[in-house]
mmCIF file of C-alpha atoms and ligand atoms in Angstrom:
data_model
loop_
_atom_site.group_PDB
_atom_site.id
_atom_site.type_symbol
_atom_site.label_atom_id
_atom_site.label_comp_id
_atom_site.label_asym_id
_atom_site.label_seq_id
_atom_site.Cartn_x
_atom_site.Cartn_y
_atom_site.Cartn_z
ATOM 1 C CA MET A 1 -0.015 0.280 0.226
ATOM 2 C CA THR A 2 1.315 3.471 -1.051
ATOM 3 C CA ARG A 3 1.554 5.921 2.242
ATOM 4 C CA ALA A 4 0.339 9.839 0.767
ATOM 5 C CA PHE A 5 2.433 12.545 2.578
ATOM 6 C CA ASP A 6 1.091 12.953 6.045
ATOM 7 C CA PRO A 7 1.616 16.385 8.065
ATOM 8 C CA TYR A 8 0.654 14.666 11.387
ATOM 9 C CA ALA A 9 3.691 13.001 11.025
ATOM 10 C CA LEU A 10 5.623 16.409 11.477
ATOM 11 C CA LEU A 11 3.297 18.324 13.983
ATOM 12 C CA ARG A 12 3.144 14.964 16.365
ATOM 13 C CA PRO A 13 6.198 15.616 17.894
ATOM 14 C CA LEU A 14 4.960 19.292 19.129
ATOM 15 C CA ILE A 15 1.409 18.221 19.246
ATOM 16 C CA PHE A 16 2.814 15.582 22.164
ATOM 17 C CA ARG A 17 4.796 18.043 24.035
ATOM 18 C CA MET A 18 1.336 19.758 24.742
ATOM 19 C CA ASN A 19 -0.740 18.990 27.618
ATOM 20 C CA PRO A 20 -3.497 16.258 25.890
ATOM 21 C CA GLU A 21 -6.101 18.066 27.139
ATOM 22 C CA THR A 22 -4.594 21.511 25.759
ATOM 23 C CA ALA A 23 -3.871 20.031 22.734
ATOM 24 C CA HIS A 24 -7.344 18.179 22.115
ATOM 25 C CA THR A 25 -8.894 21.991 22.933
ATOM 26 C CA VAL A 26 -6.275 23.603 20.348
ATOM 27 C CA ALA A 27 -7.201 20.843 17.763
ATOM 28 C CA PHE A 28 -11.082 21.452 18.120
ATOM 29 C CA ARG A 29 -10.607 25.574 17.951
ATOM 30 C CA LEU A 30 -8.536 24.557 14.493
ATOM 31 C CA GLY A 31 -10.581 22.191 13.222
ATOM 32 C CA GLY A 32 -13.903 24.357 14.078
ATOM 33 C CA VAL A 33 -12.257 27.528 12.129
ATOM 34 C CA ALA A 34 -10.710 25.276 9.730
ATOM 35 C CA GLN A 35 -14.006 23.342 8.330
ATOM 36 C CA ARG A 36 -15.638 27.097 7.785
ATOM 37 C CA VAL A 37 -13.115 28.247 5.772
ATOM 38 C CA PRO A 38 -13.896 27.516 1.594
ATOM 39 C CA GLY A 39 -12.127 25.024 0.137
ATOM 40 C CA VAL A 40 -10.538 22.968 3.318
ATOM 41 C CA LEU A 41 -13.100 20.181 3.257
ATOM 42 C CA SER A 42 -12.470 19.521 -0.345
ATOM 43 C CA LEU A 43 -8.389 19.429 0.236
ATOM 44 C CA ALA A 44 -9.322 17.205 3.412
ATOM 45 C CA ARG A 45 -11.146 14.896 1.015
ATOM 46 C CA ALA A 46 -8.566 14.887 -1.510
ATOM 47 C CA MET A 47 -5.934 14.017 0.673
ATOM 48 C CA CYS A 48 -7.488 11.338 2.593
ATOM 49 C CA GLY A 49 -9.836 10.047 -0.168
ATOM 50 C CA ALA A 50 -13.434 9.044 -0.062
ATOM 51 C CA PRO A 51 -14.299 5.436 0.977
ATOM 52 C CA ASP A 52 -14.271 2.978 -1.957
ATOM 53 C CA PRO A 53 -17.586 2.250 -2.725
ATOM 54 C CA GLY A 54 -16.737 -1.534 -2.311
ATOM 55 C CA LEU A 55 -16.823 -0.457 1.615
ATOM 56 C CA ALA A 56 -20.220 0.310 1.847
ATOM 57 C CA ARG A 57 -22.395 -2.019 4.354
ATOM 58 C CA ASP A 58 -26.006 -1.955 5.041
ATOM 59 C CA VAL A 59 -26.526 -2.562 8.556
ATOM 60 C CA LEU A 60 -29.160 -1.684 11.200
ATOM 61 C CA GLY A 61 -31.198 -0.338 8.061
ATOM 62 C CA LEU A 62 -28.705 2.448 7.117
ATOM 63 C CA LYS A 63 -26.189 2.665 4.559
ATOM 64 C CA PHE A 64 -22.476 2.926 5.799
ATOM 65 C CA PRO A 65 -20.314 4.159 3.476
ATOM 66 C CA SER A 66 -17.097 2.411 5.390
ATOM 67 C CA PRO A 67 -17.210 -0.235 8.353
ATOM 68 C CA VAL A 68 -14.863 2.553 10.033
ATOM 69 C CA GLY A 69 -16.991 4.856 12.551
ATOM 70 C CA LEU A 70 -15.253 7.497 15.272
ATOM 71 C CA ALA A 71 -15.915 5.923 18.576
ATOM 72 C CA ALA A 72 -17.855 8.415 21.351
ATOM 73 C CA GLY A 73 -15.912 10.762 23.746
ATOM 74 C CA LEU A 74 -13.819 12.609 20.681
ATOM 75 C CA ASP A 75 -16.768 14.616 19.601
ATOM 76 C CA LYS A 76 -19.031 14.830 22.371
ATOM 77 C CA GLY A 77 -20.508 17.898 21.348
ATOM 78 C CA ALA A 78 -20.847 17.315 17.828
ATOM 79 C CA GLU A 79 -18.626 20.392 16.767
ATOM 80 C CA LEU A 80 -16.456 18.720 14.212
ATOM 81 C CA LEU A 81 -19.308 16.419 11.945
ATOM 82 C CA PRO A 82 -18.081 18.114 8.471
ATOM 83 C CA LEU A 83 -14.608 17.283 8.856
ATOM 84 C CA TRP A 84 -14.983 13.634 10.376
ATOM 85 C CA LYS A 85 -16.664 13.143 7.189
ATOM 86 C CA ALA A 86 -14.373 14.247 5.070
ATOM 87 C CA LEU A 87 -11.406 12.237 6.698
ATOM 88 C CA GLY A 88 -13.540 9.519 5.385
ATOM 89 C CA PHE A 89 -15.260 8.181 8.532
ATOM 90 C CA GLY A 90 -17.884 5.748 7.552
ATOM 91 C CA PHE A 91 -19.838 6.966 11.126
ATOM 92 C CA VAL A 92 -19.441 8.792 13.781
ATOM 93 C CA GLU A 93 -20.916 8.522 17.103
ATOM 94 C CA ILE A 94 -21.259 12.077 19.284
ATOM 95 C CA GLY A 95 -21.147 12.332 22.910
ATOM 96 C CA THR A 96 -21.508 11.118 25.670
ATOM 97 C CA VAL A 97 -23.817 13.747 26.373
ATOM 98 C CA THR A 98 -25.653 14.118 29.620
ATOM 99 C CA PRO A 99 -29.008 15.647 29.896
ATOM 100 C CA ARG A 100 -27.690 18.607 32.183
ATOM 101 C CA PRO A 101 -24.462 20.474 31.333
ATOM 102 C CA GLN A 102 -21.843 19.171 33.852
ATOM 103 C CA ALA A 103 -17.904 19.884 34.184
ATOM 104 C CA GLY A 104 -16.441 16.489 34.756
ATOM 105 C CA ASN A 105 -13.809 15.503 36.765
ATOM 106 C CA PRO A 106 -10.987 18.183 37.847
ATOM 107 C CA LYS A 107 -8.348 18.649 35.382
ATOM 108 C CA PRO A 108 -5.548 16.396 34.982
ATOM 109 C CA ARG A 109 -7.548 14.025 33.439
ATOM 110 C CA ILE A 110 -5.951 12.655 30.465
ATOM 111 C CA PHE A 111 -2.693 11.081 29.685
ATOM 112 C CA ARG A 112 -1.076 9.711 27.003
ATOM 113 C CA PHE A 113 1.466 6.725 26.538
ATOM 114 C CA PRO A 114 2.771 7.449 23.034
ATOM 115 C CA GLU A 115 5.369 4.469 23.425
ATOM 116 C CA GLU A 116 2.632 2.097 23.452
ATOM 117 C CA ASN A 117 -0.079 3.719 22.247
ATOM 118 C CA LEU A 118 -1.954 4.458 25.205
ATOM 119 C CA ILE A 119 -4.390 6.573 26.959
ATOM 120 C CA LEU A 120 -5.511 6.410 30.481
ATOM 121 C CA ASN A 121 -8.784 9.089 30.767
ATOM 122 C CA ARG A 122 -10.986 10.561 33.554
ATOM 123 C CA MET A 123 -13.031 12.659 32.112
ATOM 124 C CA GLY A 124 -15.907 11.976 33.839
ATOM 125 C CA PHE A 125 -18.611 13.062 31.314
ATOM 126 C CA ASN A 126 -18.064 16.273 30.295
ATOM 127 C CA SER A 127 -20.486 17.579 28.805
ATOM 128 C CA GLU A 128 -22.133 20.725 27.297
ATOM 129 C CA GLY A 129 -25.903 19.220 28.135
ATOM 130 C CA VAL A 130 -28.008 17.740 25.415
ATOM 131 C CA ASP A 131 -29.553 21.404 24.798
ATOM 132 C CA VAL A 132 -26.565 22.492 23.342
ATOM 133 C CA VAL A 133 -25.957 19.609 21.758
ATOM 134 C CA ALA A 134 -29.281 19.172 19.794
ATOM 135 C CA ARG A 135 -29.079 22.844 18.766
ATOM 136 C CA ARG A 136 -25.479 21.595 16.977
ATOM 137 C CA LEU A 137 -27.220 18.569 15.511
ATOM 138 C CA LYS A 138 -29.543 20.643 13.918
ATOM 139 C CA ASN A 139 -27.209 21.890 11.136
ATOM 140 C CA ARG A 140 -25.335 18.524 10.876
ATOM 141 C CA PRO A 141 -23.785 17.849 7.572
ATOM 142 C CA LYS A 142 -25.933 15.564 5.084
ATOM 143 C CA GLY A 143 -24.771 12.282 4.005
ATOM 144 C CA LEU A 144 -22.809 11.143 7.404
ATOM 145 C CA ILE A 145 -24.070 8.711 9.549
ATOM 146 C CA VAL A 146 -24.617 10.006 13.416
ATOM 147 C CA GLY A 147 -24.843 7.970 16.369
ATOM 148 C CA GLY A 148 -25.778 9.897 20.076
ATOM 149 C CA ASN A 149 -24.305 8.282 22.617
ATOM 150 C CA ILE A 150 -25.930 9.169 25.829
ATOM 151 C CA GLY A 151 -25.443 8.925 29.885
ATOM 152 C CA LYS A 152 -26.546 9.919 33.120
ATOM 153 C CA ASN A 153 -25.108 13.370 34.724
ATOM 154 C CA LYS A 154 -23.266 12.376 37.955
ATOM 155 C CA GLU A 155 -25.692 13.653 40.789
ATOM 156 C CA THR A 156 -28.303 11.524 39.473
ATOM 157 C CA ALA A 157 -28.516 8.536 41.835
ATOM 158 C CA GLU A 158 -28.553 4.966 40.095
ATOM 159 C CA GLU A 159 -32.141 4.046 40.672
ATOM 160 C CA ASP A 160 -32.918 7.240 39.069
ATOM 161 C CA ALA A 161 -30.589 6.413 35.664
ATOM 162 C CA LEU A 162 -34.066 5.976 33.546
ATOM 163 C CA ALA A 163 -34.851 9.591 33.723
ATOM 164 C CA ASP A 164 -31.757 10.725 32.583
ATOM 165 C CA TYR A 165 -31.430 8.504 29.589
ATOM 166 C CA ALA A 166 -35.106 9.262 29.074
ATOM 167 C CA ALA A 167 -34.415 12.889 29.270
ATOM 168 C CA ALA A 168 -31.164 12.963 27.003
ATOM 169 C CA PHE A 169 -33.155 10.115 24.534
ATOM 170 C CA ARG A 170 -36.171 12.594 24.031
ATOM 171 C CA ALA A 171 -33.557 15.340 22.580
ATOM 172 C CA VAL A 172 -31.117 13.297 21.086
ATOM 173 C CA ALA A 173 -33.384 10.485 19.679
ATOM 174 C CA PRO A 174 -35.102 12.514 16.952
ATOM 175 C CA LEU A 175 -31.902 14.432 15.459
ATOM 176 C CA VAL A 176 -29.467 11.073 15.111
ATOM 177 C CA ASP A 177 -29.378 7.786 13.297
ATOM 178 C CA TYR A 178 -28.805 5.682 16.174
ATOM 179 C CA VAL A 179 -28.741 6.336 19.726
ATOM 180 C CA ALA A 180 -26.219 4.154 22.072
ATOM 181 C CA LEU A 181 -26.761 3.917 26.037
ATOM 182 C CA ASN A 182 -23.516 4.350 27.779
ATOM 183 C CA ILE A 183 -23.539 2.222 31.014
ATOM 184 C CA SER A 184 -20.029 1.326 30.862
ATOM 185 C CA SER A 185 -18.046 4.390 31.219
ATOM 186 C CA PRO A 186 -15.593 3.619 34.740
ATOM 187 C CA ASN A 187 -15.466 7.159 35.660
ATOM 188 C CA THR A 188 -19.144 7.996 36.649
ATOM 189 C CA PRO A 189 -19.349 6.282 39.789
ATOM 190 C CA GLY A 190 -21.653 3.385 39.716
ATOM 191 C CA LEU A 191 -22.340 3.567 36.201
ATOM 192 C CA ARG A 192 -21.143 -0.067 35.397
ATOM 193 C CA ARG A 193 -23.624 -1.268 37.878
ATOM 194 C CA LEU A 194 -26.564 -0.772 35.110
ATOM 195 C CA GLN A 195 -25.067 -3.630 33.078
ATOM 196 C CA ALA A 196 -26.262 -6.093 35.399
ATOM 197 C CA PRO A 197 -29.220 -7.599 33.969
ATOM 198 C CA GLU A 198 -31.393 -6.512 37.333
ATOM 199 C CA ALA A 199 -30.501 -2.898 36.331
ATOM 200 C CA LEU A 200 -30.340 -3.132 32.574
ATOM 201 C CA LYS A 201 -33.823 -4.865 31.745
ATOM 202 C CA PRO A 202 -36.040 -2.204 33.382
ATOM 203 C CA LEU A 203 -33.630 0.679 31.596
ATOM 204 C CA LEU A 204 -33.893 -0.859 28.448
ATOM 205 C CA GLU A 205 -37.634 -1.373 28.961
ATOM 206 C CA GLY A 206 -38.152 2.142 29.900
ATOM 207 C CA ILE A 207 -35.708 3.700 26.674
ATOM 208 C CA LEU A 208 -37.465 1.314 24.303
ATOM 209 C CA ALA A 209 -41.025 2.409 25.375
ATOM 210 C CA LEU A 210 -40.152 5.976 24.838
ATOM 211 C CA ARG A 211 -39.170 5.343 21.427
ATOM 212 C CA LYS A 212 -42.366 3.832 21.245
ATOM 213 C CA GLU A 213 -44.266 6.891 22.537
ATOM 214 C CA MET A 214 -42.196 8.797 20.396
ATOM 215 C CA GLY A 215 -42.605 7.128 17.119
ATOM 216 C CA LEU A 216 -39.102 6.137 16.429
ATOM 217 C CA GLU A 217 -39.786 2.331 16.328
ATOM 218 C CA ASN A 218 -37.381 1.846 13.349
ATOM 219 C CA GLN A 219 -34.359 3.658 15.075
ATOM 220 C CA PRO A 220 -31.930 1.707 16.397
ATOM 221 C CA ILE A 221 -30.901 1.636 20.128
ATOM 222 C CA LEU A 222 -27.274 -0.016 21.229
ATOM 223 C CA VAL A 223 -25.675 -0.341 24.145
ATOM 224 C CA LYS A 224 -22.415 0.128 25.534
ATOM 225 C CA LEU A 225 -20.434 -2.442 27.673
ATOM 226 C CA ALA A 226 -17.318 -2.238 29.597
ATOM 227 C CA PRO A 227 -14.255 -4.677 28.822
ATOM 228 C CA ASP A 228 -14.042 -5.393 32.622
ATOM 229 C CA LEU A 229 -16.886 -8.003 32.861
ATOM 230 C CA GLY A 230 -16.609 -11.454 33.485
ATOM 231 C CA PRO A 231 -17.242 -14.123 31.428
ATOM 232 C CA GLU A 232 -20.914 -15.024 33.502
ATOM 233 C CA GLU A 233 -21.539 -11.349 33.670
ATOM 234 C CA LEU A 234 -21.034 -10.568 30.336
ATOM 235 C CA ASP A 235 -23.278 -13.983 29.075
ATOM 236 C CA ALA A 236 -25.891 -12.234 31.589
ATOM 237 C CA THR A 237 -25.564 -8.698 30.520
ATOM 238 C CA VAL A 238 -25.565 -10.117 26.387
ATOM 239 C CA ASP A 239 -28.618 -12.004 27.353
ATOM 240 C CA ALA A 240 -30.566 -9.217 28.814
ATOM 241 C CA VAL A 241 -29.932 -6.825 25.558
ATOM 242 C CA VAL A 242 -30.850 -9.573 23.483
ATOM 243 C CA GLU A 243 -34.058 -10.418 25.570
ATOM 244 C CA SER A 244 -34.730 -6.649 25.265
ATOM 245 C CA GLY A 245 -35.059 -6.092 21.890
ATOM 246 C CA VAL A 246 -32.220 -3.420 21.340
ATOM 247 C CA SER A 247 -30.403 -3.542 17.782
ATOM 248 C CA GLY A 248 -27.263 -4.176 19.026
ATOM 249 C CA LEU A 249 -23.621 -3.811 21.075
ATOM 250 C CA ILE A 250 -20.747 -1.822 21.010
ATOM 251 C CA ALA A 251 -17.799 -3.205 22.810
ATOM 252 C CA THR A 252 -15.583 -2.327 24.157
ATOM 253 C CA ASN A 253 -15.308 1.094 26.652
ATOM 254 C CA THR A 254 -11.904 1.593 28.272
ATOM 255 C CA THR A 255 -10.512 -0.873 30.944
ATOM 256 C CA LEU A 256 -9.623 -0.281 34.425
ATOM 257 C CA ASP A 257 -7.457 -3.598 33.915
ATOM 258 C CA ARG A 258 -3.888 -2.018 34.794
ATOM 259 C CA ASN A 259 -2.185 -5.416 33.476
ATOM 260 C CA ILE A 260 -2.590 -4.199 29.913
ATOM 261 C CA VAL A 261 0.131 -1.996 30.369
ATOM 262 C CA SER A 262 4.000 -2.487 29.685
ATOM 263 C CA GLU A 263 6.028 -3.516 32.633
ATOM 264 C CA MET A 264 7.774 0.086 31.746
ATOM 265 C CA ASN A 265 4.598 2.291 32.537
ATOM 266 C CA ARG A 266 2.344 0.316 34.788
ATOM 267 C CA GLY A 267 4.140 2.108 37.863
ATOM 268 C CA LYS A 268 3.658 5.593 36.299
ATOM 269 C CA VAL A 269 -0.333 4.154 35.522
ATOM 270 C CA GLU A 270 -1.183 3.209 38.784
ATOM 271 C CA ALA A 271 0.193 6.638 40.431
ATOM 272 C CA LEU A 272 -1.729 8.224 37.907
ATOM 273 C CA GLY A 273 -5.139 6.684 40.303
ATOM 274 C CA MET A 274 -8.364 6.298 38.816
ATOM 275 C CA GLY A 275 -9.157 6.018 34.770
ATOM 276 C CA GLY A 276 -10.172 4.247 32.149
ATOM 277 C CA LEU A 277 -7.576 2.370 29.724
ATOM 278 C CA SER A 278 -7.819 2.481 25.593
ATOM 279 C CA GLY A 279 -5.678 1.715 23.141
ATOM 280 C CA ARG A 280 -3.455 -0.943 21.557
ATOM 281 C CA GLY A 281 -3.011 -2.749 24.586
ATOM 282 C CA LEU A 282 -6.689 -3.273 24.693
ATOM 283 C CA LYS A 283 -6.998 -4.943 21.628
ATOM 284 C CA ILE A 284 -6.425 -8.940 22.583
ATOM 285 C CA LYS A 285 -8.945 -8.166 25.620
ATOM 286 C CA ALA A 286 -11.436 -6.461 23.580
ATOM 287 C CA ARG A 287 -11.255 -9.049 20.657
ATOM 288 C CA GLU A 288 -11.989 -12.008 23.203
ATOM 289 C CA ILE A 289 -14.615 -9.584 24.308
ATOM 290 C CA HIS A 290 -16.027 -9.479 20.707
ATOM 291 C CA ARG A 291 -15.968 -13.043 20.031
ATOM 292 C CA ARG A 292 -17.592 -13.976 23.284
ATOM 293 C CA VAL A 293 -19.810 -11.633 22.229
ATOM 294 C CA LEU A 294 -20.890 -12.844 19.014
ATOM 295 C CA LYS A 295 -21.146 -16.330 19.947
ATOM 296 C CA ARG A 296 -24.338 -15.551 22.176
ATOM 297 C CA LEU A 297 -26.224 -12.905 19.528
ATOM 298 C CA PRO A 298 -28.367 -13.756 16.865
ATOM 299 C CA ARG A 299 -27.475 -12.441 13.676
ATOM 300 C CA GLU A 300 -30.021 -9.820 13.513
ATOM 301 C CA ILE A 301 -28.734 -8.107 16.888
ATOM 302 C CA LYS A 302 -24.851 -6.242 15.669
ATOM 303 C CA LEU A 303 -21.927 -5.613 17.135
ATOM 304 C CA MET A 304 -19.976 -2.715 16.915
ATOM 305 C CA ALA A 305 -16.276 -3.773 17.713
ATOM 306 C CA CYS A 306 -14.170 -0.928 19.437
ATOM 307 C CA GLY A 307 -10.928 -0.924 21.572
ATOM 308 C CA GLY A 308 -7.241 -1.102 20.421
ATOM 309 C CA ILE A 309 -8.113 -0.933 16.505
ATOM 310 C CA GLY A 310 -5.929 0.852 14.779
ATOM 311 C CA SER A 311 -5.046 0.327 11.372
ATOM 312 C CA GLY A 312 -7.111 -1.936 8.523
ATOM 313 C CA GLU A 313 -5.884 -5.259 9.542
ATOM 314 C CA ASP A 314 -7.286 -4.774 12.839
ATOM 315 C CA ALA A 315 -10.633 -3.630 11.674
ATOM 316 C CA ALA A 316 -10.310 -6.666 9.000
ATOM 317 C CA VAL A 317 -10.134 -8.936 12.070
ATOM 318 C CA ALA A 318 -12.841 -7.625 13.815
ATOM 319 C CA LEU A 319 -14.921 -7.666 10.514
ATOM 320 C CA GLN A 320 -14.012 -11.227 9.903
ATOM 321 C CA ASP A 321 -14.797 -12.590 13.864
ATOM 322 C CA GLY A 322 -18.158 -11.171 12.919
ATOM 323 C CA ALA A 323 -18.474 -7.434 13.893
ATOM 324 C CA ALA A 324 -20.582 -5.374 11.800
ATOM 325 C CA LEU A 325 -18.607 -2.150 12.235
ATOM 326 C CA VAL A 326 -15.662 -1.306 13.954
ATOM 327 C CA GLN A 327 -14.698 2.430 15.869
ATOM 328 C CA ILE A 328 -11.646 3.638 16.597
ATOM 329 C CA TYR A 329 -10.302 6.922 19.113
ATOM 330 C CA SER A 330 -6.764 6.649 20.612
ATOM 331 C CA SER A 331 -5.343 5.473 17.080
ATOM 332 C CA LEU A 332 -6.567 8.240 15.965
ATOM 333 C CA ILE A 333 -4.598 10.372 18.638
ATOM 334 C CA PHE A 334 -1.732 8.520 17.680
ATOM 335 C CA GLU A 335 -1.678 8.463 14.146
ATOM 336 C CA GLY A 336 -3.531 11.392 13.394
ATOM 337 C CA PRO A 337 -6.530 11.776 10.823
ATOM 338 C CA MET A 338 -5.064 10.140 7.876
ATOM 339 C CA LEU A 339 -5.562 6.789 9.463
ATOM 340 C CA VAL A 340 -9.141 6.814 8.484
ATOM 341 C CA GLY A 341 -8.457 7.016 4.924
ATOM 342 C CA ARG A 342 -5.287 4.477 5.393
ATOM 343 C CA MET A 343 -7.821 2.419 7.168
ATOM 344 C CA ASN A 344 -10.365 2.696 4.225
ATOM 345 C CA ARG A 345 -7.859 1.821 1.282
ATOM 346 C CA ASP A 346 -6.294 -1.195 3.299
ATOM 347 C CA LEU A 347 -9.786 -2.877 3.993
ATOM 348 C CA ALA A 348 -10.653 -2.327 0.010
ATOM 349 C CA GLU A 349 -7.640 -4.317 -0.799
ATOM 350 C CA ARG A 350 -8.242 -7.066 1.211
ATOM 351 C CA THR A 351 -9.388 -9.523 -0.828
ATOM 352 C CA TYR A 352 -10.769 -11.767 2.276
ATOM 353 C CA TYR A 353 -12.860 -8.684 3.244
ATOM 354 C CA THR A 354 -16.396 -9.447 2.488
ATOM 355 C CA ASN A 355 -19.485 -7.067 2.496
HETATM 356 C C1 FMN B 401 -10.182 10.799 26.558
HETATM 357 C C2 FMN B 401 -11.015 9.404 26.073
HETATM 358 C C3 FMN B 401 -12.593 10.294 26.246
HETATM 359 C C4 FMN B 401 -13.755 8.985 26.024
HETATM 360 N N1 FMN B 401 -14.899 9.271 26.363
HETATM 361 C C5 FMN B 401 -16.104 8.821 25.839
HETATM 362 C C6 FMN B 401 -17.152 8.734 26.224
HETATM 363 O O1 FMN B 401 -17.587 10.371 26.636
HETATM 364 N N2 FMN B 401 -18.412 7.552 26.109
HETATM 365 C C7 FMN B 401 -18.078 6.757 25.591
HETATM 366 O O2 FMN B 401 -18.576 6.130 25.238
HETATM 367 N N3 FMN B 401 -16.710 6.188 25.323
HETATM 368 C C8 FMN B 401 -15.649 7.110 25.627
HETATM 369 N N4 FMN B 401 -14.456 6.928 25.287
HETATM 370 C C9 FMN B 401 -13.954 5.430 25.448
HETATM 371 C C10 FMN B 401 -14.083 4.980 23.763
HETATM 372 O O3 FMN B 401 -14.743 5.378 23.138
HETATM 373 C C11 FMN B 401 -13.310 3.777 23.042
HETATM 374 O O4 FMN B 401 -14.408 3.150 23.629
HETATM 375 C C12 FMN B 401 -12.331 3.458 23.745
HETATM 376 O O5 FMN B 401 -11.422 4.364 24.069
HETATM 377 C C13 FMN B 401 -11.706 1.899 23.578
HETATM 378 O O6 FMN B 401 -11.340 2.305 22.436
HETATM 379 P P1 FMN B 401 -9.702 2.725 21.586
HETATM 380 O O7 FMN B 401 -9.008 2.005 22.331
HETATM 381 O O8 FMN B 401 -10.028 2.609 20.279
HETATM 382 O O9 FMN B 401 -9.619 3.802 22.127
HETATM 383 C C14 FMN B 401 -13.388 7.718 25.599
HETATM 384 C C15 FMN B 401 -11.946 7.538 25.717
HETATM 385 C C16 FMN B 401 -10.696 8.126 25.681
HETATM 386 C C17 FMN B 401 -9.498 7.923 25.458
#
């Protein structure tokens, strides 16, 4: 595969000298301005390349131009949708959005380990809230599939979680192509307990009833899971999801497992305290989850595979395992925006990749 000139390779040392959250803020400011300057999006499209038509997939009643999507958490507020589209993403999951605005955890709360393409984060759902994000979604670009990932506010008690998910669903669902229920962030205390079938069943029943009430029966709902469930817990959660009648699963979110960190960095990661890990080291663990989940899922319930995916080959492996689509986050930080085009081209060149 030929490699096009990639300016990120030159900028990366500079970007990585900045504090990660400052780099994020600067990138979003620049991106926000750039996507409004005439010609910038066409240039980005020309440099990255549109997905090969052979990559298109019909999943969940939607036509995805590529199976490679942006995972939740990077564009929480739906600020850069035109840019993501120009980079070649087949879809973008915005959020997590909480019903009311909240600041998230105190900074610093993101840490990178470039030697092993690993990120530790404890953002804690910093969110502008559904009203602001819904206003932006009203002007979303045409021709890009957008998922809305929703969560609960920190101060909302676990037993009142349904009210928060319902409020966020009401505001976001009519403006997106699918909704993801995030019950797996490790950075909102107690959130992951919603994965237990006793808590999950009433939550899903409530959201499905609301979807019906809103006349959105055809809109896919997916549930995003953590990679830290034990095998039996995972099976029970998957069974509860399947029985509920939602359309699919997204797996996985970040992990609490410090064993995925190299010995060189483990002490440093432990000293940094709480947070979820993502990136290359998560790949093996996430793949085990994908394979276990796929064994239990009926064909019509779809899996979006996420966790450590960073190349066309990684994406192809997940798709061959049976995932319908893949999502990336950390690898984009380490490899830069042109990764998406490279993954699309690599996937399109693979003869064993079947639609
Ligand atoms: C800084 C950061 C913030 C994230 N925020 C969210 C979030 O708000 N909601 C969510 O569902 N996942 C969030 N994630 C998890 C990612 O969507 C993804 O599931 C995880 O990073 C594993 O994929 P990766 O190895 O490709 O990064 C976040 C990840 C990172 C690194």
